[in-house]
PDB file of C-alpha atoms in Angstrom:
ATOM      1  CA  UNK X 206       0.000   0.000   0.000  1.00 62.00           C
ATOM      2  CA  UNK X 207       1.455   3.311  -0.681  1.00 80.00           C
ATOM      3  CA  UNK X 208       0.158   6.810   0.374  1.00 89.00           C
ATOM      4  CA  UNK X 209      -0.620   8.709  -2.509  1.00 93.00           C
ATOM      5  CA  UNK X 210      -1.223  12.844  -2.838  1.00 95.00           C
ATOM      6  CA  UNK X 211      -2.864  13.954  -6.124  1.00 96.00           C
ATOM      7  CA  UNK X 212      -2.752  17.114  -8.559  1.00 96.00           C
ATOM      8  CA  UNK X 213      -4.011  17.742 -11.841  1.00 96.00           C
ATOM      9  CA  UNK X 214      -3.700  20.548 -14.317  1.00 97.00           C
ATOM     10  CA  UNK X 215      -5.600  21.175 -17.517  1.00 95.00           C
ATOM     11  CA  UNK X 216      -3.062  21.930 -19.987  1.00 94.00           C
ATOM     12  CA  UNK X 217      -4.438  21.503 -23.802  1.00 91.00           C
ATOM     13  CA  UNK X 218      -7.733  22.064 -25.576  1.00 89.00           C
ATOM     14  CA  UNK X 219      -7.918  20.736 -28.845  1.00 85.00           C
ATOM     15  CA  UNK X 220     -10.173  22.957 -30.167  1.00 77.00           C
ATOM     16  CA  UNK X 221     -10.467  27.167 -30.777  1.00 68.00           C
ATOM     17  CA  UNK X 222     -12.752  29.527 -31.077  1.00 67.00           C
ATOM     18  CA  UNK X 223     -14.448  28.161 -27.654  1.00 78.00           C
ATOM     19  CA  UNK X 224     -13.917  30.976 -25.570  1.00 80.00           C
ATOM     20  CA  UNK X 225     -11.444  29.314 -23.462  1.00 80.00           C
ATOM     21  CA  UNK X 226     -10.090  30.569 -19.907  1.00 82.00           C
ATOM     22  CA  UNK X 227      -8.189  29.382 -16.864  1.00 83.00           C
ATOM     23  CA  UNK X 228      -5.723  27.035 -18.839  1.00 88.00           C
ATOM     24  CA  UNK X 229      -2.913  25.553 -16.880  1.00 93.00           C
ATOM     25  CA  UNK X 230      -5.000  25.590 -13.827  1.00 95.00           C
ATOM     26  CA  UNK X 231      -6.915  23.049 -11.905  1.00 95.00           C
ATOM     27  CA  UNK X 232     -10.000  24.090 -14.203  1.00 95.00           C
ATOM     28  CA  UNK X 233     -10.760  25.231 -17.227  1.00 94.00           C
ATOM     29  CA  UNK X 234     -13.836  27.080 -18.379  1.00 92.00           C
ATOM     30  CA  UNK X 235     -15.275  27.821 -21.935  1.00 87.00           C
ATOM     31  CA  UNK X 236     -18.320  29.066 -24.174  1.00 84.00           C
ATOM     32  CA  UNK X 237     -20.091  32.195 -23.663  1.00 83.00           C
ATOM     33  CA  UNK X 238     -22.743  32.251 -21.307  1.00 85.00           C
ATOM     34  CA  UNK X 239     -26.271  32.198 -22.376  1.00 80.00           C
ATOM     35  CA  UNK X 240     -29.122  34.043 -20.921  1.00 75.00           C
ATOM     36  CA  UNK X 241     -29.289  32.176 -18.327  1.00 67.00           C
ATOM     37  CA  UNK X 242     -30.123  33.216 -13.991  1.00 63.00           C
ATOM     38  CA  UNK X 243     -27.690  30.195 -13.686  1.00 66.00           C
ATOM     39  CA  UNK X 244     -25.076  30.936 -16.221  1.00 70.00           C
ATOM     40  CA  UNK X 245     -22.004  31.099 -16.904  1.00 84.00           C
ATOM     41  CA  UNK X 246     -18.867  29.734 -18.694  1.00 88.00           C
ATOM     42  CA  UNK X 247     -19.143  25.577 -18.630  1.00 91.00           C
ATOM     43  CA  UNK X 248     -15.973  23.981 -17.823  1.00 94.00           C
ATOM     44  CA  UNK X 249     -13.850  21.089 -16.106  1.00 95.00           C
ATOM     45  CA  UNK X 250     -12.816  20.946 -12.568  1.00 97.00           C
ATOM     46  CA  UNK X 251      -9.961  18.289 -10.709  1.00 97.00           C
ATOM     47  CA  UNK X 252     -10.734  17.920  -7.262  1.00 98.00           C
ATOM     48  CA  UNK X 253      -7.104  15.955  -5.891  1.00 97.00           C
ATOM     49  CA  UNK X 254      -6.722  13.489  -3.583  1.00 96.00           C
ATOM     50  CA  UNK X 255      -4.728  12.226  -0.409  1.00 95.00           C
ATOM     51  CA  UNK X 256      -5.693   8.595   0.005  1.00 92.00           C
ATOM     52  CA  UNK X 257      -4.033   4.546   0.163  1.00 91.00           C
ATOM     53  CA  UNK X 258      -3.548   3.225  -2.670  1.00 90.00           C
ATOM     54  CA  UNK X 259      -2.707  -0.824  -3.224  1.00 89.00           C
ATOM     55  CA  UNK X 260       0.029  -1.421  -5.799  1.00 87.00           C
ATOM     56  CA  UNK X 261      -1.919  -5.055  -6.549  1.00 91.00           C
ATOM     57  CA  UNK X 262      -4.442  -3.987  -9.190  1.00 90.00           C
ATOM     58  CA  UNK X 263      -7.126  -2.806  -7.017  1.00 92.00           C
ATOM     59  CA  UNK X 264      -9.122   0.269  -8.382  1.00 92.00           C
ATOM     60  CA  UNK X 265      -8.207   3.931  -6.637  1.00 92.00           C
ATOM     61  CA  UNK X 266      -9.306   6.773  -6.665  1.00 94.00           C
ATOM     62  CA  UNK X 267      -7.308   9.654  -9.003  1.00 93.00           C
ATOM     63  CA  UNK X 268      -9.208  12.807  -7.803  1.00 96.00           C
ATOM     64  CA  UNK X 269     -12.598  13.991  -8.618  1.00 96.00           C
ATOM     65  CA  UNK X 270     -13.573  15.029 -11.797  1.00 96.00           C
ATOM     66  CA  UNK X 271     -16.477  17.885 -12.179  1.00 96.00           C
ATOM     67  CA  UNK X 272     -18.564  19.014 -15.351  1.00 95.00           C
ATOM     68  CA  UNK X 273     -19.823  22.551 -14.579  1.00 94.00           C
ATOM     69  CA  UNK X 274     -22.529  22.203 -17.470  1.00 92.00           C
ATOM     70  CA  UNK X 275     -24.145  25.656 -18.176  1.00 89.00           C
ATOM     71  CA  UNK X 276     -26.240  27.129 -20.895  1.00 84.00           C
ATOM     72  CA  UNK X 277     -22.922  28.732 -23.240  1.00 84.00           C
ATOM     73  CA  UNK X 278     -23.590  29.990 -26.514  1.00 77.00           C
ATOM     74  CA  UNK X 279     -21.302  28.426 -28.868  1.00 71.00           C
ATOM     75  CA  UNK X 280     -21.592  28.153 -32.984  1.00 62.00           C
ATOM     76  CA  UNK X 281     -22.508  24.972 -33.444  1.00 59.00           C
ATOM     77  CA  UNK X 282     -21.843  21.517 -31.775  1.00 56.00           C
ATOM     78  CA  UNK X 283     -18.625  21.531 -31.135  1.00 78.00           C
ATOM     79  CA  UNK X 284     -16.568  18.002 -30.002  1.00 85.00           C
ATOM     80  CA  UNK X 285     -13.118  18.214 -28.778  1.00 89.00           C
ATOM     81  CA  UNK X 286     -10.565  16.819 -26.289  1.00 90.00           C
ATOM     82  CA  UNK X 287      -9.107  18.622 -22.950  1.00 92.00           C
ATOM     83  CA  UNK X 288      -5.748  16.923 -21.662  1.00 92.00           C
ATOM     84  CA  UNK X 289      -5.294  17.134 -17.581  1.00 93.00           C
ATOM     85  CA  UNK X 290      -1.767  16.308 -16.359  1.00 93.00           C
ATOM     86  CA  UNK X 291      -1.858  14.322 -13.083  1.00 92.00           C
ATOM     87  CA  UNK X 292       0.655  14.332 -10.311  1.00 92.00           C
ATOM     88  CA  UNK X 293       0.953  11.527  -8.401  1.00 91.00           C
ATOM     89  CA  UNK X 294       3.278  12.109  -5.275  1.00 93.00           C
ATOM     90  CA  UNK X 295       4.008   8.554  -3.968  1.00 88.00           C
ATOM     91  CA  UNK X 296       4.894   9.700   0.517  1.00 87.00           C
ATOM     92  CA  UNK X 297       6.489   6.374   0.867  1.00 80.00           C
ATOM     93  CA  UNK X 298       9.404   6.840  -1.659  1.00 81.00           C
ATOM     94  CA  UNK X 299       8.733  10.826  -1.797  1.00 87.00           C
ATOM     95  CA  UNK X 300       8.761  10.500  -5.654  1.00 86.00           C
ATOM     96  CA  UNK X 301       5.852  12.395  -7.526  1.00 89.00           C
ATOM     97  CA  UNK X 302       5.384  10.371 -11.242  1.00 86.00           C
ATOM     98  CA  UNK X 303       3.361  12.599 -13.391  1.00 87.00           C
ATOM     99  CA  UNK X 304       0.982  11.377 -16.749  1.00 83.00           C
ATOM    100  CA  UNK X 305      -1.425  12.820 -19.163  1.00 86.00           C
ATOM    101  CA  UNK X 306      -5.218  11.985 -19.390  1.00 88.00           C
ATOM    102  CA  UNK X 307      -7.414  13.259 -22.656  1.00 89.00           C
ATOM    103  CA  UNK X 308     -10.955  13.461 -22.397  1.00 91.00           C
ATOM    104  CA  UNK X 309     -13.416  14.163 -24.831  1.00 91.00           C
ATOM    105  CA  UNK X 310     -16.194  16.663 -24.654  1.00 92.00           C
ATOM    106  CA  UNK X 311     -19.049  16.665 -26.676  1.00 89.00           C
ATOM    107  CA  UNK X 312     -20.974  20.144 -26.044  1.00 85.00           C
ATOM    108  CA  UNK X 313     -24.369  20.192 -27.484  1.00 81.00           C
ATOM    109  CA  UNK X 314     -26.482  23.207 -28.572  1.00 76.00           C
ATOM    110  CA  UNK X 315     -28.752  24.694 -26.077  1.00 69.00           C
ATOM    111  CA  UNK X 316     -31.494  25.614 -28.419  1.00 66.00           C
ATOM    112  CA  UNK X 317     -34.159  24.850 -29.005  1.00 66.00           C
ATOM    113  CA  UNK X 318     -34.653  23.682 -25.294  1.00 72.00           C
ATOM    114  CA  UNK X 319     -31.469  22.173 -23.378  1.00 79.00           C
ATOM    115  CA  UNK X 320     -29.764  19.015 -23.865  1.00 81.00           C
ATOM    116  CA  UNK X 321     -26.963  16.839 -22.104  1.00 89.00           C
ATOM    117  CA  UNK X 322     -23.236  17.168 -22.889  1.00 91.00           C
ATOM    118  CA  UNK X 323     -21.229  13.923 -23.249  1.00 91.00           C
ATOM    119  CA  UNK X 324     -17.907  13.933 -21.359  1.00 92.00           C
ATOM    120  CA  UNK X 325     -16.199  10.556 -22.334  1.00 90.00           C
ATOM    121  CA  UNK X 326     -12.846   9.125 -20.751  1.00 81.00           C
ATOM    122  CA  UNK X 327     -10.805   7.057 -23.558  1.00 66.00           C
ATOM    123  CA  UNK X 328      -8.937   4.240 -22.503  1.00 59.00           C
ATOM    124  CA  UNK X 329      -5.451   4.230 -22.189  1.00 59.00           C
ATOM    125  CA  UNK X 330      -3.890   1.843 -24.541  1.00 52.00           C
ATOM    126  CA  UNK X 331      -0.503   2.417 -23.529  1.00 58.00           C
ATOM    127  CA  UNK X 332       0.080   2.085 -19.678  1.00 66.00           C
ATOM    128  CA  UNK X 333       2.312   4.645 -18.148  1.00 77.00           C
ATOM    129  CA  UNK X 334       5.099   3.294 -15.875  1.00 80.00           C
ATOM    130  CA  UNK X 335       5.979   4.125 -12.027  1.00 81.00           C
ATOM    131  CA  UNK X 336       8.656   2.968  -9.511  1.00 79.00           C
ATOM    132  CA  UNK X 337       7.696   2.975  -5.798  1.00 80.00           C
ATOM    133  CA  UNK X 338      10.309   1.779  -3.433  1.00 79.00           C
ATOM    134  CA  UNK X 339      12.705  -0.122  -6.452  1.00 82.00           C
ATOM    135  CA  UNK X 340       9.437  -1.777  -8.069  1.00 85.00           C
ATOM    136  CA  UNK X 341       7.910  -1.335 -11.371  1.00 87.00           C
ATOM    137  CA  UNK X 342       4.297  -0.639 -11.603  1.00 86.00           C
ATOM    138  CA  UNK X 343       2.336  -0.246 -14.408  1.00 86.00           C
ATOM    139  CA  UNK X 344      -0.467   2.965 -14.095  1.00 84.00           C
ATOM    140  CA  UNK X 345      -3.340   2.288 -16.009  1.00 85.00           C
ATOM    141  CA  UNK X 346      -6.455   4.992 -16.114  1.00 84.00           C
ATOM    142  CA  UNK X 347      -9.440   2.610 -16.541  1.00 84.00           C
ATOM    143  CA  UNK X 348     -12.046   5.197 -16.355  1.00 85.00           C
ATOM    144  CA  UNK X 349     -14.819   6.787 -14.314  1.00 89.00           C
ATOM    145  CA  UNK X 350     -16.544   5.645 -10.913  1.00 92.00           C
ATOM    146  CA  UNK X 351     -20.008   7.251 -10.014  1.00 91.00           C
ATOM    147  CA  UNK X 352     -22.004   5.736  -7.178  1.00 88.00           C
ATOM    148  CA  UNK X 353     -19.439   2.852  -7.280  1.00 87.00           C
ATOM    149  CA  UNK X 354     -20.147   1.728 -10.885  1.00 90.00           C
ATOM    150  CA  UNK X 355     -17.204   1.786 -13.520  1.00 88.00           C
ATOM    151  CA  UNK X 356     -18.076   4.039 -16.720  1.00 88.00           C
ATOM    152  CA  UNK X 357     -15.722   5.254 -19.742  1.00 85.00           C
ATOM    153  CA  UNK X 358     -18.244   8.019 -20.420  1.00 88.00           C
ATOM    154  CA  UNK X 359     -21.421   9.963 -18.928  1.00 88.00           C
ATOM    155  CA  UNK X 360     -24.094  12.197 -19.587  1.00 91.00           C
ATOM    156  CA  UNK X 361     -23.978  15.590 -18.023  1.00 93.00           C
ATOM    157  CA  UNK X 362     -27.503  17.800 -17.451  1.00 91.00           C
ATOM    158  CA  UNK X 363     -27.603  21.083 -18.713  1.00 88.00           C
ATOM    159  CA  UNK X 364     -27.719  23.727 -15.622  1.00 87.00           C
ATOM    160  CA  UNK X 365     -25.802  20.849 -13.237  1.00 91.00           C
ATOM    161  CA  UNK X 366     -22.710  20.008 -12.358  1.00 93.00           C
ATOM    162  CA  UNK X 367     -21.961  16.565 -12.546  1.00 94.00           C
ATOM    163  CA  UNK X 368     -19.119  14.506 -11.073  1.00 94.00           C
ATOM    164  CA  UNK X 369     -17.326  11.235 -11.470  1.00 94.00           C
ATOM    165  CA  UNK X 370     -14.093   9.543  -9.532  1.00 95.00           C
ATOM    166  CA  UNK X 371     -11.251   9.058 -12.245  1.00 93.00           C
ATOM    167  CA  UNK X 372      -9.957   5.390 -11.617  1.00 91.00           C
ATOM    168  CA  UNK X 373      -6.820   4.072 -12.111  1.00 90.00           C
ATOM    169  CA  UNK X 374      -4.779   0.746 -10.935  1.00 90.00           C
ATOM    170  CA  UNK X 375      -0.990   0.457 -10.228  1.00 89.00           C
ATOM    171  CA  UNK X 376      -0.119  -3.055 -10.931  1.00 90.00           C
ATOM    172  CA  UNK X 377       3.781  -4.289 -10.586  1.00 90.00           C
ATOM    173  CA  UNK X 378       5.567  -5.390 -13.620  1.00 89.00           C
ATOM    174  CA  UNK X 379       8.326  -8.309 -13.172  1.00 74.00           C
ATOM    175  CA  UNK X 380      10.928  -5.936 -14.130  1.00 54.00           C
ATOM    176  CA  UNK X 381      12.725  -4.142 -11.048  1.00 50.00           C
ATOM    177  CA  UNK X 382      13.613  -0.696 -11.281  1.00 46.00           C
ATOM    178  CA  UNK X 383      14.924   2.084  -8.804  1.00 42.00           C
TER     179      UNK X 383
END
């Protein structure tokens, strides 16, 4: 088991013209708000972590991930992909091992009447690789947790914000490292 301390930073948005602020922070916010008593700029949120995590496979918890979904005028449908680099600072070893998650947003127009935006979590297909006290571990993001139940992608309700764990599991490799 190893005590782990999270942070996350968005640091890429694959797409322009979205009225994008906040970049290289712990959220980012885009779209200009509608007229809306509840509006303003929709955006992604990374809530870190302090927790245990097993090095044997078993599912942990990342940090938090948040959709703050409100009414944004945009010019049409737009789909694109945010990137939020994750610190994980392993207390045992004092080594912090940082990665890169995408996710993919898939905003939806608001008129006529208001529909759900798709946030989706790809999977990884190449693990990323960490060494806690001379072991190998593989890091694998396998996707969201919400009420307990794994998920690669969710729904998000206009006017709400919505929120999901981000999973991952260390497992170790037979290689030894240092």
């Amino acid at each position: 088991m190893g005590q782990i301390i999270t942070k996350g930073t968005w640091t890429k948005v694959t797409a322009g013209g979205i009225n994008l602020s906040e970049l290289n922070k712990p959220f980012i916010k885009w779209g200009v708000p509608a007229d809306d008593p509840k509006g303003g700029q929709s955006g992604y949120e990374f809530v870190p972590v302090s927790a245990h995590a097993q090095l044997d496979g078993t599912p942990c918890v990342l940090g938090t991930f948040i959709h703050h979904n409100w009414a944004v005028v945009m010019a049409q449908t737009s789909e694109f992909s945010a990137v939020l680099d994750i610190e994980v600072h392993f207390a045992d070893d004092n080594k912090t091992h940082p990665f890169s998650v995408t996710f993919t947003h898939l905003e939806t127009p608001n008129t006529p009447g208001y529909q759900d935006d798709i946030v989706k979590l790809p999977v990884i297909d190449q693990p990323d690789f960490v060494h806690v006290d001379g072991v190998e571990y593989t890091v694998e993001i396998t996707g969201f947790s919400r009420n307990g139940i794994p998920i690669t992608e969710f729904r998000s309700p206009e006017g709400e914000s919505s929120r999901a764990d981000i999973i991952a599991t260390f497992k170790p490799t037979n290689s030894r490292g240092s």
